[in-house]
Short mmCIF file of C-alpha atoms in Angstrom, two decimals:
data_model
loop_
_atom_site.label_atom_id
_atom_site.label_comp_id
_atom_site.label_asym_id
_atom_site.label_seq_id
_atom_site.Cartn_x
_atom_site.Cartn_y
_atom_site.Cartn_z
CA MET V 1 0.00 0.01 -0.02
CA SER V 2 1.13 3.47 -0.78
CA LYS V 3 1.03 5.60 2.39
CA LYS V 4 0.72 8.83 0.53
CA VAL V 5 -0.30 10.03 -2.93
CA ALA V 6 0.88 13.22 -4.69
CA ILE V 7 -0.13 15.35 -7.58
CA ILE V 8 3.01 15.57 -9.75
CA GLY V 9 1.58 17.29 -12.84
CA THR V 10 -1.24 19.69 -13.68
CA GLY V 11 -2.74 20.85 -16.99
CA MET V 12 -5.62 23.18 -17.89
CA THR V 13 -7.06 24.48 -21.09
CA LYS V 14 -8.47 28.02 -21.25
CA SER V 15 -12.06 27.95 -19.94
CA GLY V 16 -14.61 29.55 -22.30
CA THR V 17 -15.87 28.47 -25.72
CA SER V 18 -14.00 25.63 -27.43
CA PRO V 19 -14.00 24.86 -31.17
CA VAL V 20 -12.90 21.26 -30.39
CA SER V 21 -14.56 18.31 -28.79
CA SER V 22 -14.31 17.44 -25.04
CA TRP V 23 -11.98 14.47 -25.73
CA LEU V 24 -9.55 16.59 -27.72
CA LEU V 25 -9.72 19.35 -25.02
CA PHE V 26 -8.80 16.79 -22.40
CA ALA V 27 -5.89 15.48 -24.49
CA ASP V 28 -4.45 19.06 -24.52
CA ALA V 29 -4.78 19.38 -20.69
CA ALA V 30 -3.40 15.88 -20.19
CA MET V 31 -0.23 16.54 -22.31
CA GLU V 32 0.44 19.71 -20.24
CA ALA V 33 0.06 17.66 -17.04
CA VAL V 34 2.31 14.81 -18.28
CA ASN V 35 4.99 17.24 -19.46
CA GLU V 36 4.90 19.08 -16.17
CA ALA V 37 5.30 15.76 -14.34
CA GLY V 38 8.28 14.87 -16.45
CA ILE V 39 6.86 11.46 -17.33
CA GLU V 40 5.87 9.73 -20.58
CA LEU V 41 2.25 9.03 -21.52
CA LYS V 42 3.05 5.39 -21.94
CA ASP V 43 3.90 5.19 -18.23
CA ILE V 44 0.28 6.01 -17.19
CA GLN V 45 -1.41 2.98 -15.76
CA ALA V 46 -5.09 4.13 -15.68
CA LEU V 47 -7.35 7.02 -16.60
CA HIS V 48 -10.13 8.41 -14.35
CA ILE V 49 -12.17 11.09 -16.11
CA GLY V 50 -15.17 13.23 -15.11
CA ASN V 51 -17.66 14.42 -17.69
CA THR V 52 -21.30 15.31 -17.28
CA TYR V 53 -23.05 16.26 -20.49
CA SER V 54 -21.33 14.69 -23.54
CA ALA V 55 -24.49 12.61 -24.24
CA PHE V 56 -26.57 15.82 -24.62
CA SER V 57 -24.00 18.28 -26.02
CA GLU V 58 -21.86 16.12 -28.23
CA SER V 59 -24.11 13.01 -28.90
CA GLN V 60 -21.22 10.92 -27.55
CA THR V 61 -21.11 8.57 -24.57
CA ASN V 62 -18.35 6.20 -23.44
CA ILE V 63 -15.76 9.01 -23.68
CA SER V 64 -13.05 7.49 -21.46
CA PRO V 65 -11.64 5.12 -24.19
CA LEU V 66 -12.21 7.89 -26.71
CA VAL V 67 -9.86 10.07 -24.59
CA LEU V 68 -7.29 7.30 -24.66
CA SER V 69 -7.64 7.20 -28.41
CA ALA V 70 -7.16 11.03 -28.66
CA LEU V 71 -4.05 10.68 -26.58
CA GLY V 72 -2.68 7.85 -28.73
CA ILE V 73 -2.51 5.51 -25.72
CA THR V 74 -2.89 1.91 -27.16
CA ASN V 75 -1.63 -0.22 -24.39
CA ASN V 76 -5.11 -1.20 -23.19
CA ILE V 77 -4.95 0.43 -19.73
CA ALA V 78 -8.08 0.77 -17.58
CA CYS V 79 -10.22 3.88 -18.12
CA THR V 80 -13.34 5.01 -16.28
CA ARG V 81 -15.80 7.90 -16.66
CA TYR V 82 -17.47 9.49 -13.64
CA GLU V 83 -20.73 11.46 -13.70
CA ALA V 84 -22.12 13.38 -10.67
CA ALA V 85 -23.15 16.72 -12.23
CA CYS V 86 -20.73 19.53 -11.24
CA CYS V 87 -18.85 17.16 -8.95
CA SER V 88 -17.90 14.66 -11.66
CA SER V 89 -14.11 15.40 -11.98
CA SER V 90 -13.28 15.63 -8.27
CA LEU V 91 -14.95 12.22 -7.98
CA ALA V 92 -12.65 10.94 -10.74
CA PHE V 93 -9.73 12.47 -8.93
CA ARG V 94 -10.75 10.97 -5.58
CA GLN V 95 -11.16 7.47 -7.08
CA GLY V 96 -7.77 7.79 -8.79
CA TYR V 97 -6.34 8.80 -5.45
CA LEU V 98 -7.97 5.83 -3.69
CA ASN V 99 -6.74 3.49 -6.46
CA ILE V 100 -3.15 4.44 -5.82
CA LEU V 101 -3.64 4.40 -2.02
CA SER V 102 -4.85 0.79 -2.37
CA GLY V 103 -1.50 -0.20 -3.78
CA ARG V 104 -2.92 -1.35 -7.18
CA TYR V 105 -1.51 1.49 -9.24
CA GLU V 106 1.57 3.74 -9.07
CA LEU V 107 0.90 6.44 -11.67
CA LEU V 108 -2.38 7.51 -13.25
CA LEU V 109 -4.14 10.34 -14.98
CA ALA V 110 -7.25 11.93 -13.51
CA GLY V 111 -9.34 15.02 -14.36
CA GLY V 112 -12.42 16.13 -16.25
CA THR V 113 -13.63 17.68 -19.48
CA GLU V 114 -16.79 19.39 -20.77
CA ARG V 115 -17.93 20.94 -24.01
CA LEU V 116 -21.47 22.34 -23.90
CA ARG V 117 -21.39 25.73 -25.50
CA ALA V 118 -21.78 24.28 -29.02
CA ILE V 119 -25.48 23.67 -28.36
CA PRO V 120 -27.99 26.56 -27.71
CA GLY V 121 -28.17 28.10 -24.21
CA SER V 122 -31.70 26.80 -23.67
CA ALA V 123 -30.54 23.27 -24.48
CA VAL V 124 -27.65 23.69 -21.93
CA GLN V 125 -30.17 24.79 -19.40
CA GLU V 126 -32.33 21.74 -20.15
CA ALA V 127 -29.34 19.39 -19.86
CA MET V 128 -28.20 21.03 -16.61
CA ALA V 129 -31.68 20.69 -15.18
CA THR V 130 -31.56 16.90 -15.59
CA SER V 131 -29.27 16.85 -12.51
CA MET V 132 -32.37 17.83 -10.53
CA ASP V 133 -35.41 15.70 -9.64
CA GLN V 134 -37.81 15.45 -12.55
CA SER V 135 -40.98 16.05 -10.59
CA GLU V 136 -39.47 19.23 -9.06
CA ARG V 137 -38.36 20.45 -12.49
CA ASN V 138 -41.85 19.78 -13.75
CA ALA V 139 -43.00 22.07 -10.98
CA GLY V 140 -41.12 24.92 -12.59
CA LEU V 141 -38.03 24.82 -10.39
CA THR V 142 -34.76 25.94 -11.98
CA PHE V 143 -31.19 26.10 -10.68
CA GLY V 144 -31.65 29.87 -10.40
CA ALA V 145 -34.84 29.39 -8.43
CA TYR V 146 -33.17 26.85 -6.16
CA TRP V 147 -30.39 29.32 -5.30
CA ALA V 148 -33.02 32.01 -4.69
CA LEU V 149 -34.71 29.67 -2.17
CA VAL V 150 -31.33 29.06 -0.45
CA ALA V 151 -30.51 32.79 -0.28
CA LYS V 152 -33.98 33.56 1.06
CA ALA V 153 -33.73 30.82 3.73
CA TYR V 154 -30.30 32.18 4.74
CA ALA V 155 -31.57 35.76 4.92
CA CYS V 156 -34.63 34.71 6.90
CA LYS V 157 -32.55 32.75 9.40
CA TYR V 158 -30.03 35.48 10.01
CA GLY V 159 -32.37 38.53 9.73
CA LEU V 160 -31.02 40.11 6.57
CA SER V 161 -33.15 42.43 4.48
CA ASP V 162 -33.35 41.68 0.69
CA GLU V 163 -31.35 44.80 -0.04
CA ARG V 164 -28.61 43.90 2.52
CA LEU V 165 -28.46 40.37 1.26
CA GLN V 166 -28.02 41.45 -2.35
CA GLU V 167 -25.31 43.92 -1.47
CA LEU V 168 -23.30 41.33 0.51
CA LEU V 169 -23.72 38.73 -2.22
CA ALA V 170 -22.58 41.23 -4.84
CA GLU V 171 -19.36 41.69 -2.84
CA ILE V 172 -18.55 38.01 -3.34
CA SER V 173 -18.93 38.36 -7.10
CA VAL V 174 -16.78 41.51 -7.06
CA LYS V 175 -14.10 39.61 -5.19
CA ASN V 176 -14.09 36.60 -7.55
CA HIS V 177 -14.11 38.88 -10.63
CA TYR V 178 -11.08 40.67 -9.12
CA HIS V 179 -9.12 37.46 -8.60
CA GLY V 180 -10.23 36.09 -11.95
CA SER V 181 -9.06 39.24 -13.78
CA PHE V 182 -5.51 38.01 -13.21
CA ASN V 183 -6.20 34.45 -14.43
CA LYS V 184 -5.36 34.12 -18.16
CA ARG V 185 -7.31 30.89 -18.38
CA ALA V 186 -10.46 32.46 -16.97
CA HIS V 187 -13.65 32.56 -18.98
CA PHE V 188 -13.99 36.20 -17.94
CA GLN V 189 -10.96 38.30 -17.14
CA LYS V 190 -12.90 41.40 -16.20
CA GLN V 191 -13.46 43.22 -12.98
CA VAL V 192 -16.96 44.26 -12.00
CA THR V 193 -18.30 46.70 -9.38
CA ARG V 194 -21.02 46.10 -6.76
CA ASP V 195 -23.39 48.27 -8.78
CA ASP V 196 -22.69 46.14 -11.95
CA VAL V 197 -23.94 43.15 -9.99
CA LEU V 198 -26.89 44.89 -8.37
CA ASN V 199 -27.96 46.36 -11.73
CA SER V 200 -27.64 43.06 -13.72
CA ASP V 201 -30.74 41.16 -14.93
CA VAL V 202 -32.92 39.50 -12.40
CA VAL V 203 -32.73 35.66 -12.65
CA SER V 204 -34.94 34.78 -9.73
CA PRO V 205 -35.13 37.33 -6.88
CA PRO V 206 -32.90 37.91 -5.00
CA ILE V 207 -30.51 36.26 -7.44
CA LYS V 208 -29.22 38.34 -10.36
CA LEU V 209 -27.28 37.45 -13.39
CA LEU V 210 -23.89 38.48 -12.07
CA ASP V 211 -24.52 36.44 -8.91
CA CYS V 212 -24.27 33.37 -11.11
CA CYS V 213 -21.36 31.66 -12.95
CA PRO V 214 -21.40 31.02 -16.74
CA PHE V 215 -21.45 27.59 -18.41
CA SER V 216 -18.01 26.95 -19.94
CA ASP V 217 -16.08 24.52 -22.07
CA GLY V 218 -12.76 23.30 -20.63
CA ALA V 219 -10.61 20.43 -19.48
CA ALA V 220 -8.21 19.96 -16.54
CA ALA V 221 -5.91 16.97 -15.88
CA LEU V 222 -3.70 15.85 -13.04
CA VAL V 223 -0.97 13.20 -12.87
CA LEU V 224 -1.23 11.30 -9.54
CA ALA V 225 1.65 9.24 -8.17
CA SER V 226 2.42 6.94 -5.33
CA GLU V 227 4.76 8.07 -2.59
CA ASP V 228 7.62 6.00 -4.03
CA VAL V 229 7.23 7.60 -7.47
CA ALA V 230 6.49 11.09 -6.19
CA LYS V 231 9.39 11.50 -3.86
CA ASN V 232 11.73 11.56 -6.84
CA CYS V 233 9.66 14.25 -8.51
CA LYS V 234 10.12 17.99 -8.14
CA ASN V 235 7.39 19.93 -6.30
CA PRO V 236 4.95 17.11 -5.47
CA ILE V 237 1.78 18.37 -3.89
CA TRP V 238 0.51 15.82 -1.32
CA ILE V 239 -3.13 14.77 -0.90
CA GLU V 240 -3.53 14.91 2.87
CA GLY V 241 -7.25 14.34 3.13
CA SER V 242 -10.17 13.36 0.86
CA GLY V 243 -13.86 13.42 1.83
CA GLN V 244 -17.11 12.69 0.00
CA ALA V 245 -20.69 13.00 1.03
CA SER V 246 -24.23 13.09 -0.36
CA GLY V 247 -27.06 15.56 0.25
CA SER V 248 -30.86 15.36 -0.14
CA PHE V 249 -31.75 14.79 -3.82
CA HIS V 250 -35.29 16.17 -3.42
CA ILE V 251 -35.18 19.87 -2.64
CA ALA V 252 -38.55 19.65 -0.85
CA GLU V 253 -37.02 17.25 1.66
CA ILE V 254 -34.15 19.56 2.64
CA GLU V 255 -34.61 20.29 6.34
CA ASP V 256 -32.76 23.68 6.39
CA MET V 257 -31.77 25.33 3.13
CA SER V 258 -29.46 27.81 4.86
CA THR V 259 -26.77 25.09 5.21
CA ASN V 260 -25.82 21.75 3.78
CA PRO V 261 -24.88 18.83 6.06
CA ALA V 262 -23.19 16.97 3.12
CA ILE V 263 -20.50 19.71 2.94
CA VAL V 264 -19.95 19.49 6.70
CA ARG V 265 -19.56 15.72 6.42
CA ALA V 266 -17.19 15.80 3.36
CA ALA V 267 -15.03 18.54 4.98
CA ASN V 268 -14.89 16.79 8.33
CA GLU V 269 -13.84 13.53 6.64
CA ALA V 270 -10.96 15.30 4.88
CA TYR V 271 -9.97 17.11 8.12
CA LYS V 272 -10.01 13.88 10.11
CA GLN V 273 -7.84 12.07 7.63
CA ALA V 274 -5.39 14.98 7.43
CA LYS V 275 -5.36 15.46 11.19
CA LEU V 276 -6.04 19.14 10.47
CA GLY V 277 -8.74 21.63 11.10
CA PRO V 278 -10.11 24.75 9.31
CA GLU V 279 -7.65 26.91 11.18
CA ASP V 280 -4.80 25.12 9.39
CA ILE V 281 -6.06 25.88 5.88
CA ASP V 282 -4.16 28.78 4.21
CA ILE V 283 -6.07 29.02 0.94
CA ALA V 284 -9.21 27.49 -0.57
CA GLU V 285 -10.97 27.01 -3.90
CA LEU V 286 -14.70 26.94 -3.37
CA HIS V 287 -17.66 26.07 -5.57
CA ASP V 288 -19.42 29.41 -6.23
CA CYS V 289 -21.86 28.37 -8.96
CA VAL V 290 -23.99 31.07 -7.36
CA ASN V 291 -22.28 33.33 -4.77
CA ILE V 292 -24.59 32.27 -1.88
CA HIS V 293 -23.05 28.80 -2.29
CA GLU V 294 -19.67 30.19 -1.34
CA VAL V 295 -21.22 31.38 1.89
CA LEU V 296 -22.65 27.91 2.69
CA GLN V 297 -19.26 26.28 2.09
CA LEU V 298 -17.36 28.88 4.20
CA GLU V 299 -19.68 28.00 7.08
CA ALA V 300 -20.00 24.25 6.50
CA ALA V 301 -16.24 23.76 6.15
CA GLY V 302 -15.71 25.63 9.43
CA PHE V 303 -14.02 28.75 8.06
CA SER V 304 -16.84 31.09 9.23
CA GLU V 305 -19.24 30.86 12.10
CA LYS V 306 -22.86 30.28 11.02
CA GLY V 307 -24.49 33.51 9.86
CA THR V 308 -21.12 35.28 9.28
CA GLY V 309 -19.88 33.79 5.98
CA ILE V 310 -22.02 36.30 4.09
CA TYR V 311 -19.76 39.15 5.37
CA SER V 312 -16.44 37.45 4.31
CA ALA V 313 -15.86 39.25 0.99
CA ALA V 314 -17.30 42.61 2.15
CA GLU V 315 -14.77 42.50 5.04
CA ARG V 316 -12.02 41.44 2.58
CA LYS V 317 -11.32 38.24 4.61
CA THR V 318 -11.51 36.07 1.41
CA TYR V 319 -9.34 38.39 -0.79
CA PHE V 320 -5.85 37.45 -1.83
CA ASP V 321 -4.51 39.47 1.11
CA GLY V 322 -7.10 38.38 3.59
CA GLU V 323 -7.04 35.76 6.34
CA LEU V 324 -8.39 32.98 4.08
CA PRO V 325 -7.94 33.79 0.35
CA VAL V 326 -10.84 32.02 -1.39
CA SER V 327 -10.76 31.17 -5.17
CA LEU V 328 -7.61 32.96 -6.38
CA SER V 329 -8.67 31.41 -9.70
CA GLY V 330 -11.68 33.61 -9.74
CA GLY V 331 -13.93 30.72 -8.91
CA LEU V 332 -16.70 29.41 -11.05
CA LYS V 333 -17.87 32.93 -11.39
CA THR V 334 -14.94 34.04 -13.58
CA ARG V 335 -12.71 31.03 -14.30
CA GLY V 336 -15.92 29.54 -15.52
CA HIS V 337 -17.89 26.32 -14.96
CA PRO V 338 -16.97 23.60 -17.39
CA VAL V 339 -19.25 21.33 -15.37
CA GLY V 340 -17.64 17.95 -15.55
CA ALA V 341 -14.16 19.49 -15.27
CA THR V 342 -14.68 22.16 -12.57
CA GLY V 343 -13.42 20.09 -9.64
CA ALA V 344 -10.24 19.20 -11.57
CA TYR V 345 -9.62 22.84 -12.32
CA GLN V 346 -9.88 23.66 -8.60
CA LEU V 347 -7.29 20.98 -7.75
CA CYS V 348 -4.88 22.06 -10.52
CA GLU V 349 -5.21 25.71 -9.47
CA LEU V 350 -4.75 24.90 -5.80
CA SER V 351 -1.70 22.77 -6.56
CA ARG V 352 -0.08 25.60 -8.51
CA GLN V 353 -0.90 28.14 -5.81
CA LEU V 354 0.77 25.92 -3.20
CA ARG V 355 3.81 25.26 -5.37
CA GLY V 356 4.24 28.96 -5.89
CA ASP V 357 4.07 28.91 -9.68
CA TRP V 358 0.43 30.06 -10.02
CA ASP V 359 0.49 32.69 -12.73
CA GLY V 360 -2.56 34.60 -11.53
CA LYS V 361 -3.15 36.55 -8.30
CA ASN V 362 -1.23 34.91 -5.47
CA ALA V 363 -1.94 35.00 -1.76
CA THR V 364 0.04 37.61 0.13
CA LYS V 365 0.79 35.07 2.86
CA ASN V 366 2.91 31.95 2.37
CA ALA V 367 0.40 29.23 1.65
CA GLU V 368 1.33 25.64 2.55
CA ILE V 369 -2.01 23.88 2.94
CA GLY V 370 -5.14 24.36 0.80
CA MET V 371 -8.65 22.95 0.50
CA ALA V 372 -10.81 22.44 -2.54
CA VAL V 373 -14.61 21.95 -2.15
CA ASN V 374 -16.55 20.79 -5.23
CA VAL V 375 -20.36 20.39 -5.14
CA GLY V 376 -22.64 18.65 -7.67
CA GLY V 377 -26.28 19.42 -8.45
CA THR V 378 -28.31 21.15 -5.73
CA GLY V 379 -25.78 20.20 -3.01
CA THR V 380 -26.33 16.52 -3.66
CA VAL V 381 -22.72 15.24 -4.20
CA VAL V 382 -19.81 16.87 -2.35
CA THR V 383 -16.06 16.34 -2.22
CA ALA V 384 -13.48 18.12 -0.11
CA HIS V 385 -9.75 17.66 -0.59
CA ILE V 386 -6.88 18.93 1.48
CA LEU V 387 -3.54 19.48 -0.33
CA SER V 388 -0.12 20.28 1.15
CA LYS V 389 3.22 21.24 -0.34
CA ASN V 390 5.22 19.54 2.38
CA MET H 1 -53.22 12.24 -7.31
CA ASN H 2 -56.97 12.28 -8.03
CA GLN H 3 -58.83 14.84 -10.15
CA GLU H 4 -62.43 15.90 -10.60
CA SER H 5 -63.51 18.34 -13.35
CA GLY H 6 -59.80 19.35 -13.75
CA GLN H 7 -59.44 20.14 -10.06
CA VAL H 8 -57.01 18.02 -7.90
CA THR H 9 -58.97 16.35 -5.05
CA SER H 10 -56.18 14.53 -3.40
CA VAL H 11 -52.34 14.16 -3.56
CA GLU H 12 -50.58 10.85 -3.09
CA CYS H 13 -47.72 10.83 -0.58
CA PHE H 14 -45.75 8.33 1.52
CA LYS H 15 -46.13 8.29 5.35
CA CYS H 16 -44.09 6.54 8.06
CA ASN H 17 -46.48 4.82 10.37
CA ASP H 18 -43.92 5.00 13.24
CA CYS H 19 -42.90 8.64 13.25
CA GLU H 20 -45.51 10.13 10.91
CA ASN H 21 -43.01 11.77 8.60
CA VAL H 22 -44.46 12.24 5.14
CA THR H 23 -42.70 12.68 1.80
CA LEU H 24 -43.88 13.07 -1.79
CA SER H 25 -41.32 10.65 -3.13
CA PRO H 26 -41.52 6.98 -2.30
CA LYS H 27 -39.08 5.46 0.12
CA LYS H 28 -38.09 2.00 1.41
CA LEU H 29 -37.04 3.38 4.73
CA CYS H 30 -38.34 6.47 6.55
CA PRO H 31 -35.65 9.17 6.08
CA LYS H 32 -36.43 10.56 9.56
CA CYS H 33 -36.47 7.45 11.84
CA GLY H 34 -35.31 4.57 9.59
CA SER H 35 -38.55 2.58 9.98
CA LYS H 36 -39.56 0.18 7.23
CA ALA H 37 -43.28 0.96 7.90
CA VAL H 38 -43.69 3.44 5.06
CA GLU H 39 -47.03 3.33 3.27
CA LYS H 40 -48.96 5.29 0.67
CA THR H 41 -51.34 7.94 1.96
CA THR H 42 -53.28 10.78 0.52
CA SER H 43 -53.74 14.45 1.35
CA GLU H 44 -56.53 16.74 0.40
CA GLY H 45 -53.84 19.09 -0.90
CA LYS H 46 -54.20 22.01 1.51
CA GLY H 47 -51.25 23.63 3.23
CA LYS H 48 -49.16 26.67 3.74
CA VAL H 49 -46.31 28.40 1.93
CA VAL H 50 -42.81 27.48 3.14
CA ASN H 51 -40.63 29.33 0.56
CA PHE H 52 -41.02 30.62 -2.99
CA ALA H 53 -38.97 31.93 -5.97
CA THR H 54 -40.19 33.85 -8.92
CA VAL H 55 -38.64 32.65 -12.23
CA PHE H 56 -37.71 35.18 -14.96
CA PHE H 57 -35.54 32.80 -17.09
CA PRO H 58 -37.86 29.74 -17.61
CA PRO H 59 -36.96 26.29 -18.86
CA ASP H 60 -38.42 25.26 -22.28
CA ASN H 61 -41.60 23.66 -20.82
CA TYR H 62 -42.46 26.99 -19.14
CA LYS H 63 -41.50 29.32 -21.96
CA GLY H 64 -44.02 32.14 -22.43
CA ARG H 65 -45.30 31.79 -18.88
CA GLU H 66 -42.58 33.90 -17.22
CA PRO H 67 -42.61 35.33 -14.73
CA TYR H 68 -44.11 32.56 -12.70
CA THR H 69 -43.52 31.62 -9.01
CA SER H 70 -42.23 28.27 -8.07
CA VAL H 71 -43.66 27.64 -4.56
CA LEU H 72 -42.68 25.18 -1.87
CA ILE H 73 -45.62 24.32 0.34
CA GLN H 74 -46.12 22.05 3.39
CA LEU H 75 -49.43 20.17 3.33
CA SER H 76 -51.41 19.69 6.54
CA ASN H 77 -49.97 16.11 6.91
CA GLY H 78 -46.40 17.56 6.83
CA CYS H 79 -45.54 16.57 3.24
CA LYS H 80 -43.58 19.26 1.39
CA LEU H 81 -43.87 19.73 -2.44
CA PHE H 82 -43.33 22.21 -5.21
CA GLY H 83 -45.78 23.70 -7.57
CA VAL H 84 -46.45 26.88 -9.56
CA ILE H 85 -48.43 30.05 -9.06
CA GLU H 86 -48.70 32.09 -12.25
CA GLY H 87 -47.12 35.50 -12.27
CA GLU H 88 -44.82 37.41 -9.95
CA VAL H 89 -47.01 36.95 -6.96
CA LYS H 90 -47.07 40.13 -4.81
CA ASP H 91 -49.41 39.01 -1.99
CA ILE H 92 -47.63 35.80 -1.07
CA ASN H 93 -45.91 35.36 2.30
CA LEU H 94 -44.36 32.65 4.27
CA GLY H 95 -47.22 30.84 5.94
CA SER H 96 -49.88 31.96 3.40
CA PRO H 97 -52.63 29.34 3.08
CA VAL H 98 -52.46 27.58 -0.25
CA LYS H 99 -54.07 24.57 -2.03
CA VAL H 100 -53.06 22.23 -4.74
CA SER H 101 -55.49 23.28 -7.52
CA LYS H 102 -54.62 21.60 -10.83
CA TYR H 103 -52.28 19.18 -12.42
CA ASP H 104 -50.60 20.68 -15.53
CA GLU H 105 -50.61 17.99 -18.26
CA ASN H 106 -48.08 19.95 -20.30
CA THR H 107 -45.39 20.20 -17.67
CA GLY H 108 -46.27 17.33 -15.34
CA GLY H 109 -46.34 19.77 -12.36
CA PHE H 110 -48.93 20.97 -9.89
CA ILE H 111 -50.60 24.39 -10.01
CA PHE H 112 -51.23 26.00 -6.63
CA GLU H 113 -53.82 28.55 -5.63
CA LEU H 114 -53.63 30.99 -2.65
CA VAL H 115 -56.80 30.60 -0.52
#
């Protein structure tokens, strides 16, 4: 059994609109990761890949052997595709990690890929909605409406007026746009003001367009190695903890929408394995599909007391120079949300931030330990990973 | 669900005979207490508003009906479910009394009515 597992290579395509298929996109990201790791493609023993919508957006299923074909790998290695909505690629990463930890493999490729902007926006929305319960979709519920319900439940619980809630949420978007403006792979590299967010189109009150992330195309890949292999590599990033949990599938059955016990459980599992707590985390990449979700994760992962996560960006605590820089990538809001690749982007970005070769906005403080939280659907599938450079 | 002249007269739900928890979706085990004694039950479809969100960017099956309001209600037996009230409803509040009025054949969802 390998005692530890490390990330020894990372690769990401630019997030945005891709002219090429998801499998060709992933091949680009994988080559970057393999080159960074200083290994040969033929040495890879297995592929674990996340993808969510290829059946809808590219009329193609069974994409893991197709990715091997695009890479030109012909030695019949194992390959597996994972689907859990927005959490697909961190599940692929986690299963790759557990495969090495079991002692069965020494070196493998994990990550995710998505291309959905080639189909009309309304078709993307229809495809996205299939991650929710059919009877609740039939009842007119959309992702935007779900996040409106969450924001309203949060505001009701902590006594915030609609106006105050919207101002504080807008500050989170402003922060993520600021960080993302330095990320050359981001879907949007543009700063916005609080008024830009507050004056953007209404999606579902209190949620406005600039509270929400875009849908993006993109791929991200990581080379994972056993301790024996990784100790001879330069700059390995060690996986200290990995947690996974599931939340209520039916929104009507959620007890309290102002929080998510699945995030608590996934984060606690990762903390327990790493023998660390929230106070030990220097930087984080969180899943801000809509900015209120960043608040829920700050609280559920123990970074903020309940009812206070909403103030984090307004008080600059989550900026690059704050006490816990959150989403130096720009988060889903600006890096973008290539759904089945988003978790892998977070892990690549966090690895580079910890190694000190992140080419976007860096944390002012010396960051040694980081956490990535990736959430699928309406909080239904959650992973939390703790990475360390030592 | 049962209907009479287009009006919903009852809603089918699933009730735990041990702790009385009720859900709209069927379960093998009660999600509250773990009991296997979960059975079909019906509700007359009257309850109160728990939460609501008005939708301005609708999915395809609701195109042309925006804005509409997606409403979460709790029936008198405790079962929670979603349905639609047409328009951007101004006179809706948490706790407002509401009833399941119609089943929309086009969308497969319930239409609610404030009472």
